[in-house]
Short mmCIF file of C-alpha atoms in Angstrom, two decimals:
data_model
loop_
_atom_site.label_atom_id
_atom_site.label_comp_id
_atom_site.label_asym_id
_atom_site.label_seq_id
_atom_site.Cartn_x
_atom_site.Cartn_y
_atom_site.Cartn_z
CA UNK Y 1 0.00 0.00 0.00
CA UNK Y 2 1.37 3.04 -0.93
CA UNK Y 3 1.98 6.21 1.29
CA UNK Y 4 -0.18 8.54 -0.61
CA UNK Y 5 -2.72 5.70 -0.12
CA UNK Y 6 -2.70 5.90 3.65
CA UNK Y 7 -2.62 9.75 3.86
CA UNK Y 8 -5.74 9.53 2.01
CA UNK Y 9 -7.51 6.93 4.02
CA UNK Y 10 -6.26 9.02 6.99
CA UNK Y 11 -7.96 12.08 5.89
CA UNK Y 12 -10.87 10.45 4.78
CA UNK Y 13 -10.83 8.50 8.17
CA UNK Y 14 -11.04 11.95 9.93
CA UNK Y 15 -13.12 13.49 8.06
CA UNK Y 16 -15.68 11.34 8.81
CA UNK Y 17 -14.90 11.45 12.53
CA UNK Y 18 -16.04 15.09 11.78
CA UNK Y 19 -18.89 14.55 10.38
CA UNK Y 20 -19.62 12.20 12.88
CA UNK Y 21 -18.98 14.78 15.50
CA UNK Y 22 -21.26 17.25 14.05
CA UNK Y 23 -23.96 14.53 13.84
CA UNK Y 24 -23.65 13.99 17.76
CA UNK Y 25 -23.37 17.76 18.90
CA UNK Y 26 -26.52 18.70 16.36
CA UNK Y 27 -24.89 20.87 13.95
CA UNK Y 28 -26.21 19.00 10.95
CA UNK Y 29 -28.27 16.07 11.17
CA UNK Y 30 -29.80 14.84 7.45
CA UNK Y 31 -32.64 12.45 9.45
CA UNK Y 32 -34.61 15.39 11.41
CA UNK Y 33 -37.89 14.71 12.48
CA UNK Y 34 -38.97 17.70 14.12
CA UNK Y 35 -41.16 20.82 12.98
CA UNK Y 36 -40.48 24.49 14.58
CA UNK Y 37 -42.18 26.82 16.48
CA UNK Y 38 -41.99 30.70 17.28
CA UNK Y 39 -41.95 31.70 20.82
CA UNK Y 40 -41.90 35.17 22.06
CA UNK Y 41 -40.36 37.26 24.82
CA UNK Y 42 -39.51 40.45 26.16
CA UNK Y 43 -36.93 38.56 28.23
CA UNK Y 44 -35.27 35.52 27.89
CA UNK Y 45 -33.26 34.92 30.77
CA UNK Y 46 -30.02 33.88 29.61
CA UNK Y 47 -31.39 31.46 27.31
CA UNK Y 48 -28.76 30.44 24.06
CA UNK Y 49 -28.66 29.33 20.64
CA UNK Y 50 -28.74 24.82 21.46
CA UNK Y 51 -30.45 25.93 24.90
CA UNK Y 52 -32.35 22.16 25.16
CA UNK Y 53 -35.83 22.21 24.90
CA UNK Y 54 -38.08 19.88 27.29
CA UNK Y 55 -41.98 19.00 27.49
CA UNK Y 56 -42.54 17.66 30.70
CA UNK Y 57 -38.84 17.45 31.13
CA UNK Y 58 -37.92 15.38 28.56
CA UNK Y 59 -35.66 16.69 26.10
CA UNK Y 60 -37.62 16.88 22.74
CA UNK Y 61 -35.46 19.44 20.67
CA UNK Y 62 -33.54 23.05 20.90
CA UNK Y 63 -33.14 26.39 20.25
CA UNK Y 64 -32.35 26.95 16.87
CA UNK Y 65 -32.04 31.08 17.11
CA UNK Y 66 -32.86 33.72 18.81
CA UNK Y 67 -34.07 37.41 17.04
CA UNK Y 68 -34.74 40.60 17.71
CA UNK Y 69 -37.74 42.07 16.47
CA UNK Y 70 -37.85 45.55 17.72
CA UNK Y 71 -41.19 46.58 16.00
CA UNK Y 72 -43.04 43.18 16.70
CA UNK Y 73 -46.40 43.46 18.06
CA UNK Y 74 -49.16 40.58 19.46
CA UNK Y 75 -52.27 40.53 18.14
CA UNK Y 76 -53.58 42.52 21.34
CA UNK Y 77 -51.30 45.20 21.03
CA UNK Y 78 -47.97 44.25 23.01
CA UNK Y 79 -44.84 44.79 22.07
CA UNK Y 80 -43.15 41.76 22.11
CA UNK Y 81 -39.32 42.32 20.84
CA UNK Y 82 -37.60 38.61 21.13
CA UNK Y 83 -38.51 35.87 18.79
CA UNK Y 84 -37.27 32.58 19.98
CA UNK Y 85 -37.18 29.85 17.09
CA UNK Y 86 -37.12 26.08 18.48
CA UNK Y 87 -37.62 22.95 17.10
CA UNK Y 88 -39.37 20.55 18.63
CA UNK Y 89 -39.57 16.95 17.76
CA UNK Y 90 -42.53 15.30 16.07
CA UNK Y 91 -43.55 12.58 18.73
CA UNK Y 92 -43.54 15.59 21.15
CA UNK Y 93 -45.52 17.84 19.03
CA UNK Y 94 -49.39 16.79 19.82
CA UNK Y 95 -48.64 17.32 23.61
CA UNK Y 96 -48.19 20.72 23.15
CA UNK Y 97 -51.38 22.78 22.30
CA UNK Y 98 -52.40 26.30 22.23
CA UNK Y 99 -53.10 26.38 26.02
CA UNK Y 100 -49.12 25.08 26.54
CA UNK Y 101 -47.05 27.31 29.22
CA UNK Y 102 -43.22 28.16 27.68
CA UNK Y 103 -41.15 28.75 30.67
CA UNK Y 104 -37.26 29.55 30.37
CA UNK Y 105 -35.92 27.73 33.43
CA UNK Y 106 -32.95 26.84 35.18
CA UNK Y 107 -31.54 23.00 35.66
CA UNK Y 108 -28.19 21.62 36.94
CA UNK Y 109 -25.52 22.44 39.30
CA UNK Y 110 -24.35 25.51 36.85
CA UNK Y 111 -27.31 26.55 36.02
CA UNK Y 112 -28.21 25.84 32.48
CA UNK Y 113 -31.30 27.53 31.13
CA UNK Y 114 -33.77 25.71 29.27
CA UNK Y 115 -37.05 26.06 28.02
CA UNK Y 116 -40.23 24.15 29.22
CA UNK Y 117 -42.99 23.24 27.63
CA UNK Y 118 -46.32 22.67 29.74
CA UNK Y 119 -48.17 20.29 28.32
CA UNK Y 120 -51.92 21.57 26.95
CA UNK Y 121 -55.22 20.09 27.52
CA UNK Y 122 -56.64 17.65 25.01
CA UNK Y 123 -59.58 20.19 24.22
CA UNK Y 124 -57.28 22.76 22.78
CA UNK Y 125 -56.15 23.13 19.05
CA UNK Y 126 -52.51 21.52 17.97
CA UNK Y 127 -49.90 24.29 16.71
CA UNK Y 128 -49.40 24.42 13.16
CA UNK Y 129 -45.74 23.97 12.30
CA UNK Y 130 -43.90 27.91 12.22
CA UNK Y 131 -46.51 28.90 14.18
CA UNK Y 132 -45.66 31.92 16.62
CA UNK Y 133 -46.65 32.03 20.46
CA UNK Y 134 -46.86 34.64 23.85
CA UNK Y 135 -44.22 32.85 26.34
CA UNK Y 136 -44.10 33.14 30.09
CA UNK Y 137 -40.91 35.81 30.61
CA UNK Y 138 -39.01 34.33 33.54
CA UNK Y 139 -38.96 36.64 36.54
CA UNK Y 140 -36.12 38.74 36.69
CA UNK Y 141 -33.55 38.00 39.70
CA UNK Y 142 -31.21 41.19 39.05
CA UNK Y 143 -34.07 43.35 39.02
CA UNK Y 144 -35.89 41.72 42.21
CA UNK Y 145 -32.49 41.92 44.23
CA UNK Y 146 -31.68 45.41 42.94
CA UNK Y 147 -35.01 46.69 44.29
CA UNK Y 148 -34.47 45.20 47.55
CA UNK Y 149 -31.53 46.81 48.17
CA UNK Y 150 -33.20 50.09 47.30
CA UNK Y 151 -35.80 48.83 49.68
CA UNK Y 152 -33.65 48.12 52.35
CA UNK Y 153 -31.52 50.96 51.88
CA UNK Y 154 -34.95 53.39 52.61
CA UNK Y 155 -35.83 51.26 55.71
CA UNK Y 156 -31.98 51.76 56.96
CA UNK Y 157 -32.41 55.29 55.91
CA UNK Y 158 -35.96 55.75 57.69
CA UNK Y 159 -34.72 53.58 61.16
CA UNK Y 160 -31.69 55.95 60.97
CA UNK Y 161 -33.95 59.91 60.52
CA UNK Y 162 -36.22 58.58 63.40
CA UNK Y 163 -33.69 56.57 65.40
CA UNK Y 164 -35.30 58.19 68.63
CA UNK Y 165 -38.93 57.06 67.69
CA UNK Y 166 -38.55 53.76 66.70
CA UNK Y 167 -36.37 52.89 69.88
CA UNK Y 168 -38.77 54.46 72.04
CA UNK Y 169 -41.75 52.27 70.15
CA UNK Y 170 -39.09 49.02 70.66
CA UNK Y 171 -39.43 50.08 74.42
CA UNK Y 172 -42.79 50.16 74.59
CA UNK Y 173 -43.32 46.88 73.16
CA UNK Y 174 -40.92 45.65 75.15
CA UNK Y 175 -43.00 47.40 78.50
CA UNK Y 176 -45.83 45.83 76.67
CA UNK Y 177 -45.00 42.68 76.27
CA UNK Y 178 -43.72 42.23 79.96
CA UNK Y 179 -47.30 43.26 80.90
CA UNK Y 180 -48.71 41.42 78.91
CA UNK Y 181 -46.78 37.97 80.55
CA UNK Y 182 -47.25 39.85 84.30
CA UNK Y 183 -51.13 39.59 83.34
CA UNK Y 184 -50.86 36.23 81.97
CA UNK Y 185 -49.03 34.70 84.98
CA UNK Y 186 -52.10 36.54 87.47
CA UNK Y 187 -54.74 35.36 85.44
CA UNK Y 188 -52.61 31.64 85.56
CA UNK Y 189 -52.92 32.02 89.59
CA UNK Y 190 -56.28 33.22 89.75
CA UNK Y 191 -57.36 30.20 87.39
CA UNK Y 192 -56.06 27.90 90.37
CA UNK Y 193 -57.86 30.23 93.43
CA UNK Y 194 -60.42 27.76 95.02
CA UNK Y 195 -63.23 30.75 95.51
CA UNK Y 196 -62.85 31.67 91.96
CA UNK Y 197 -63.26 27.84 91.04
CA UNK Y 198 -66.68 27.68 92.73
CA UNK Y 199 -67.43 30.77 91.55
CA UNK Y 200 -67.17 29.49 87.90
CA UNK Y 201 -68.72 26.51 89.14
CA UNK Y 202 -71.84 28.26 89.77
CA UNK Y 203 -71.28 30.26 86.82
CA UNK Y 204 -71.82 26.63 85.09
CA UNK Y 205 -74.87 25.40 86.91
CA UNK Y 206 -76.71 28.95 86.18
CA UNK Y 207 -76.20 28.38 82.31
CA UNK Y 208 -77.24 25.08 82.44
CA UNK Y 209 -80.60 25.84 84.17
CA UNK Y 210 -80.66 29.18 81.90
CA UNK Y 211 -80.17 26.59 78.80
CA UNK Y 212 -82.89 24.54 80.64
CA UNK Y 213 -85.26 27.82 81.09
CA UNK Y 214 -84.83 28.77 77.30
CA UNK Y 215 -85.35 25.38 75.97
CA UNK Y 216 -88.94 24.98 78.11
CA UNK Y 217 -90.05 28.39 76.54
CA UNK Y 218 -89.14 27.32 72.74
CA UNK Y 219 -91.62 24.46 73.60
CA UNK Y 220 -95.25 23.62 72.35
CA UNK Y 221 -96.71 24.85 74.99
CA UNK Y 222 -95.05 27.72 76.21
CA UNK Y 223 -96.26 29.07 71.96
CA UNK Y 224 -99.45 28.57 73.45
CA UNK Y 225 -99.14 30.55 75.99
CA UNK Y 226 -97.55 33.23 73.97
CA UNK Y 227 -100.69 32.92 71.58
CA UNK Y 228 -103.00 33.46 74.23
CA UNK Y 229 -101.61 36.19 75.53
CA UNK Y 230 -100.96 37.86 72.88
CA UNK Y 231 -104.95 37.40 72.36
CA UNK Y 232 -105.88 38.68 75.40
CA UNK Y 233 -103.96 42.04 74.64
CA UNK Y 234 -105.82 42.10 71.58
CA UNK Y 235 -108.80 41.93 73.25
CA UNK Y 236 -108.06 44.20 76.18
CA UNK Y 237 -106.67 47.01 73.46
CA UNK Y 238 -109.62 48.62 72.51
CA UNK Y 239 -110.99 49.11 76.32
CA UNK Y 240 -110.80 52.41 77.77
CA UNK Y 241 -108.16 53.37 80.09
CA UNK Y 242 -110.19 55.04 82.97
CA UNK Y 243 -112.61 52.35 82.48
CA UNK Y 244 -110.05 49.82 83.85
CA UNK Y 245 -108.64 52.26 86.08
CA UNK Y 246 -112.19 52.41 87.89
CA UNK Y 247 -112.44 48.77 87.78
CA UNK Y 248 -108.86 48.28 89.09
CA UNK Y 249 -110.16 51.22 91.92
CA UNK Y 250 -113.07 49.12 93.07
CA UNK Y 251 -111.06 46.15 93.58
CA UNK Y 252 -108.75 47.82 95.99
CA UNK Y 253 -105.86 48.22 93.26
CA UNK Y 254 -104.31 51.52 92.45
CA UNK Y 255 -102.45 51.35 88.95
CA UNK Y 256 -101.86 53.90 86.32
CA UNK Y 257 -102.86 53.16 83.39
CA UNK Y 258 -102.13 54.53 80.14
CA UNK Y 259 -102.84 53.77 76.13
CA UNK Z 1 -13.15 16.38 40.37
CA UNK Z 2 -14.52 15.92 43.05
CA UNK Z 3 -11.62 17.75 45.22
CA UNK Z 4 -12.83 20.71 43.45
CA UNK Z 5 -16.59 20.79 43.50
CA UNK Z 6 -17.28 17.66 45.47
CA UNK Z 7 -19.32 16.12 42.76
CA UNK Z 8 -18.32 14.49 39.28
CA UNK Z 9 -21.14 15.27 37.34
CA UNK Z 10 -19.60 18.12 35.24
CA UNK Z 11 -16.71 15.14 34.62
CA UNK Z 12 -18.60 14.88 30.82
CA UNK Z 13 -18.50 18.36 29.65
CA UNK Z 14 -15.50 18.79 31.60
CA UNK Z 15 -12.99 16.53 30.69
CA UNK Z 16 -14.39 16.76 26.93
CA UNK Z 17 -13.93 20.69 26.70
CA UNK Z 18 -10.50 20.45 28.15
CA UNK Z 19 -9.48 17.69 25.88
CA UNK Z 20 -10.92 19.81 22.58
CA UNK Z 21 -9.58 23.20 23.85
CA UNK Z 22 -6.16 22.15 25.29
CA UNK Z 23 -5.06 18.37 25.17
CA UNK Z 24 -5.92 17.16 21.91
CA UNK Z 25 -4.20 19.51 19.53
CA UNK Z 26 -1.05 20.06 22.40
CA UNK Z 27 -0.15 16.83 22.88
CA UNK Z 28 -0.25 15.83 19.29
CA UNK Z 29 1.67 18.94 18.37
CA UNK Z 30 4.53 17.81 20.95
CA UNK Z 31 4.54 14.11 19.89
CA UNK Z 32 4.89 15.13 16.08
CA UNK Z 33 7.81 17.69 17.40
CA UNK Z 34 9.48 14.59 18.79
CA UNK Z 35 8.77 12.25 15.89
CA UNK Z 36 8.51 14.52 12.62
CA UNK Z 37 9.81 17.67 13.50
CA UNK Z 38 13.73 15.73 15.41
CA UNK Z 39 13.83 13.57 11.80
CA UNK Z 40 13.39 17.02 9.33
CA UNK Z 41 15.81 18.31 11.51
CA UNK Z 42 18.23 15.49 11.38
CA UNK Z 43 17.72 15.06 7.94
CA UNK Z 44 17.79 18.39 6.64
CA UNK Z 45 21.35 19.22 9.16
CA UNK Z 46 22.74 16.20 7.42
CA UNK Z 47 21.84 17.42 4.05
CA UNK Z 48 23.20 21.05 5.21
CA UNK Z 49 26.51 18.81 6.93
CA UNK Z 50 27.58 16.89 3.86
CA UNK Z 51 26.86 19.53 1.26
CA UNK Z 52 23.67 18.30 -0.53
CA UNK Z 53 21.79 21.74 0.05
CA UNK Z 54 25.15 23.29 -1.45
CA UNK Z 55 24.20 21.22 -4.30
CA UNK Z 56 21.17 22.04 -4.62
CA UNK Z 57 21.87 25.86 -5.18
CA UNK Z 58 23.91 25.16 -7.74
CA UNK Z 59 21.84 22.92 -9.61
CA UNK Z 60 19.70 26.08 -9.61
CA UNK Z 61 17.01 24.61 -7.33
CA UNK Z 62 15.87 26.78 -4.02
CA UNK Z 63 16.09 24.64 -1.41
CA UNK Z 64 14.17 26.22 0.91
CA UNK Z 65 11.01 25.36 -2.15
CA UNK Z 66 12.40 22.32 -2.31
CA UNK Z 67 13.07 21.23 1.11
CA UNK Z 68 10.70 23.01 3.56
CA UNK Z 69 7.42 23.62 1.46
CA UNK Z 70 6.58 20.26 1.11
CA UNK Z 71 7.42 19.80 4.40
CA UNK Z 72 5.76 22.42 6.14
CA UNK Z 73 2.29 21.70 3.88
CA UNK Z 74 2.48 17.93 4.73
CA UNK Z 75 3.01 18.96 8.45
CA UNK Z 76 -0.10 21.41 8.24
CA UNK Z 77 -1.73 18.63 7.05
CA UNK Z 78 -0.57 16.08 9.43
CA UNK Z 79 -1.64 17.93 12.21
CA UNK Z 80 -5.09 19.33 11.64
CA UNK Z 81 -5.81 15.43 10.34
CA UNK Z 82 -3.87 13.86 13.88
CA UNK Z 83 -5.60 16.22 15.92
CA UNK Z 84 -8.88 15.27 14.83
CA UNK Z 85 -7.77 11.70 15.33
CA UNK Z 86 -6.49 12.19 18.63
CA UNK Z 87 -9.30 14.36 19.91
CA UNK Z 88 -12.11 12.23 19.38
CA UNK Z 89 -9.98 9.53 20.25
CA UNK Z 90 -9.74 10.56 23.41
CA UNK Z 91 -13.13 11.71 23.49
CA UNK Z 92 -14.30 8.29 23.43
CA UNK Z 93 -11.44 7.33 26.14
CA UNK Z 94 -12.85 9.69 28.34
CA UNK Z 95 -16.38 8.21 27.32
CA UNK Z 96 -14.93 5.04 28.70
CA UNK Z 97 -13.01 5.99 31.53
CA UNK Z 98 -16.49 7.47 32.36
CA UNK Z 99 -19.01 4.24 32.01
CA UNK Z 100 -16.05 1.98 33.67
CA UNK Z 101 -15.61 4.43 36.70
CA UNK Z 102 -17.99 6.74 37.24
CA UNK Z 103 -21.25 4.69 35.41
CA UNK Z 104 -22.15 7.80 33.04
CA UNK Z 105 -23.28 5.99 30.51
CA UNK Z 106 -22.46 6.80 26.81
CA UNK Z 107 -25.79 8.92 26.52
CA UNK Z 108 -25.54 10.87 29.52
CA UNK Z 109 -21.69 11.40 28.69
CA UNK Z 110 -22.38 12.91 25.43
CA UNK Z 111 -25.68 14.94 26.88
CA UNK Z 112 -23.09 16.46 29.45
CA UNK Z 113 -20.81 16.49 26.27
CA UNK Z 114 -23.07 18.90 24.68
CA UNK Z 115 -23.60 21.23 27.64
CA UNK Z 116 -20.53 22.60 27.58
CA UNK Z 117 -18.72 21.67 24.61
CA UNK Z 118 -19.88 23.16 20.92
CA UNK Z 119 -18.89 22.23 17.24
CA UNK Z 120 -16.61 25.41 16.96
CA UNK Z 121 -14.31 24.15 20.14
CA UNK Z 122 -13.16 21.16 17.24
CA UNK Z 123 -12.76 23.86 14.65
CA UNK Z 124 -10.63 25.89 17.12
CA UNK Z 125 -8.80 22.67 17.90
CA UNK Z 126 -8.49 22.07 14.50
CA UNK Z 127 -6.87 25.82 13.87
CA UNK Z 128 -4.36 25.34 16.44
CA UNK Z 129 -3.36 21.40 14.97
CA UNK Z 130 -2.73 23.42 11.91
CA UNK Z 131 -0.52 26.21 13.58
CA UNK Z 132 1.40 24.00 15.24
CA UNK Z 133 1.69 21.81 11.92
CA UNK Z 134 3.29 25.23 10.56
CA UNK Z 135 5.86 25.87 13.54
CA UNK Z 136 7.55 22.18 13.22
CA UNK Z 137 8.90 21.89 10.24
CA UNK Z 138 10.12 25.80 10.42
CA UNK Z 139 11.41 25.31 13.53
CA UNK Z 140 13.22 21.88 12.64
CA UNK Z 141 14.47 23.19 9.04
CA UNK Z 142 16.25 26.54 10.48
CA UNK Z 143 18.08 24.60 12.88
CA UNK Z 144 18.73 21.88 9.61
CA UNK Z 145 20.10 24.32 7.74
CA UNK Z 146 22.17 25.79 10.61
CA UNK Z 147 23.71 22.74 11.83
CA UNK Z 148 27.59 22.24 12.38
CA UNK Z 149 29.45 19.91 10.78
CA UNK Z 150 29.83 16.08 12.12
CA UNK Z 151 27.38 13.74 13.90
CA UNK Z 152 27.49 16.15 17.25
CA UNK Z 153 26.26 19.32 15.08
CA UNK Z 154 23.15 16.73 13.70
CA UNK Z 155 22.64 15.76 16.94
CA UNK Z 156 22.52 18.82 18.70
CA UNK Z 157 20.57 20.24 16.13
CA UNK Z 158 18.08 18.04 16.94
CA UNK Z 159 17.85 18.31 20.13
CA UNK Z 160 17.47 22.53 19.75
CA UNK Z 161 14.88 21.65 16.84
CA UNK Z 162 12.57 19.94 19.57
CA UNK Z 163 13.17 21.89 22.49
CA UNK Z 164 12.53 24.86 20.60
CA UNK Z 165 9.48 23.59 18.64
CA UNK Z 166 8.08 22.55 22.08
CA UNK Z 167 8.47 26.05 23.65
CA UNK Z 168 7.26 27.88 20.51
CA UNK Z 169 4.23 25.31 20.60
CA UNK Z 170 3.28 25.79 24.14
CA UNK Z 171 3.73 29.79 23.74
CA UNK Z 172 1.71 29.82 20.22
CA UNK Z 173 -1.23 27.39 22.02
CA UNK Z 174 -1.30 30.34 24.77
CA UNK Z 175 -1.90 33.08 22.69
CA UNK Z 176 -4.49 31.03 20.76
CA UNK Z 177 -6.29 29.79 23.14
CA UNK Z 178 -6.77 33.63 24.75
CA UNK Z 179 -7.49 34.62 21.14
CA UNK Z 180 -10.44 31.99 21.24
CA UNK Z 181 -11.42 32.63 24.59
CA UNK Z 182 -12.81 35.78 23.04
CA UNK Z 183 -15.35 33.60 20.58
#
């Protein structure tokens, strides 16, 4: 075999090992089964170019590009500047439907941003393949922290204009609280005095026969009663006042009475 | 690994970026030093020793057309082709060192693989392999051409041709590796 020979296998040898390479990273890849889908942000998060893409965490394709798309606007009016292009495989693509979630998300000890797919309820319409869809932006960390240090710069700032204030209302708690426990640990003691005990004792028995009192007048007859009365006023309201008076007189009763 | 970050999961992308960034095209470079880049160096100082390049001048021919082109573009060659070869090579080493050892299995190696690692890192790899394919047979023909007569002069040309080669290799992988830092 000549030399020329080899150096030719050689290169041919490697080239393939390129090839072969590119095939396993997903630079080219001649057998792709997968459609694509727009998604759009405002932010993305950190998210890349090969960020993986996941439905229900299983990795089902990638991010093919990202674009700006400054004038962009949803059908409802928002300005939506970030077009994310993925592709998604095809055994994966009837779990996502129009009601789907796309959340950028973090996974792994260094943090590697992907993109997850909710899956959508049955009832709602499959995407068409390029179709474009409103993502989820993913809350932004830098922003969150930045405004709590403004935040708890003011409440340093505010503690430290009405230093004299806010130790006098610590104080007061403070006064308050130990009250507070002095009136706890009397009303502890007093729980435990034996005249109190009967006391509440008593207390007891006089709700139990006032329980016993009000359930005898909700009863059948006690209504009656009630009725007839009430009858008997009716009856009495049309009588004159010094009519009764005279008959109240005459039987040795003195009453005032007024209608 | 695990003295670092106490846990080996990263050992995929890990190992695999350092072996496409650094390793792969470094090591090859020195080994073809030692093996190519010592025998144009020999071979080229005996030439220079026993008056064949003299020859050569006066048969009208440039020797440095004659003797170092071909070289240098069969070195090129040579090393963008061995560093692919030896990068992937180890690649699948590391692959399994990984299963044997640490039980990633092939498909988690290469999905760690692909975290960290992308196709240009085996371009960039690639780049240097042919950089360093440029510096050996330079390197090895000036000292050729400048070596003193007898079989200490070859020798010790030799010697300087690697040494040399080896420094200029490990300097030139430096500056290209902060140049593709930057990509």
């Amino acid at each position: 075999m000549k030399a020329e020979f080899k150096v030719g296998l050689l290169f041919l040898g490697s080239m393939s090992l390129v090839i072969g390479f590119a095939y396993v990273m997903g630079v080219i890849n001649p057998f792709s089964n997968t459609n694509t889908l727009n998604i759009r942000y405002n932010y993305a998060g950190g998210l890349e170019d090969g960020s993986p893409v996941r439905v229900m965490g299983i990795k089902v394709g990638k991010v093919r590009r990202i674009e700006f798309e400054p004038g962009f606007k949803e059908n409802n009016g928002e300005e939506v500047k970030l077009r994310v292009e993925i592709e998604v495989e095809k055994k994966a693509w009837a779990t996502m439907r129009k009601d789907s979630k796309f959340f950028i998300n973090l996974a792994g000890v260094i943090g590697e941003k992907f993109l997850e797919i909710s899956p959508g309820s049955l009832s709602a319409e499959e995407f068409a393949p390029g179709d474009s869809v409103r993502g989820e932006d993913p809350p932004r960390i830098d922003q969150l922290i930045s405004q709590s240090y403004g935040l708890a710069g003011k409440i340093i700032e505010l503690v430290n204009k009405n230093e004299g204030s806010v130790s006098n209302v610590i104080l007061q708690l403070d006064k308050l609280t130990t009250n507070f426990n002095k009136t706890l640990v009397l009303l502890d003691k007093t729980s435990q005095n034996k005249d109190i005990a009967r006391l509440i004792d008593n207390a007891v028995k006089i709700s139990d026969d006032l329980a016993y009192l009000t359930s005898n007048l909700r009863s059948k007859k006690a209504e009656d009663t009630y009725a007839l009365v009430q009858r008997l006023l009716f009856r009495l309201d049309p009588l004159d006042g010094p009519v009764i008076k005279k008959f109240f007189q005459e039987e040795g009763v003195r009453a005032h009475v007024g209608f | 690994m695990k003295l670092v970050i106490q846990n080996d999961s990263l050992v995929p992308g890990f190992a695999t970026m350092l072996i496409l960034r650094e390793l792969g095209a470094v090591v090859t470079a020195l080994l073809l030093t030692s093996r190519v880049g010592a025998g144009i160096a020999a071979e080229v100082g005996l030439m220079q020793t026993t008056e064949q390049v003299d020859a050569l001048k006066m048969l009208g021919i440039d020797p440095i057309q004659y003797l170092v082109l071909p070289r240098l573009f069969a070195c090129v060659l040579g090393g963008i082709i061995l560093t692919i070869v030896a990068d992937l090579a180890c690649i699948y080493s590391a692959m399994v060192v990984s299963d044997t050892f640490l039980g990633f299995t092939p498909g988690i190696f290469l999905s760690g693989m692909r975290r960290f690692v992308q196709f240009k890192d085996l371009i960039f790899s690639v780049i240097k392999g042919g950089c360093f394919g440029v510096v050996i047979p330079l390197v090895s023909c000036y000292f050729g051409f400048r070596c003193k007569p007898g079989a200490e002069g070859v020798g010790s040309a030799t010697t300087n041709s690697v040494v040399t080669a080896s420094i200029v290799i490990i300097i030139i992988d430096f500056l290209l590796s902060y140049l593709f830092s930057h990509f």
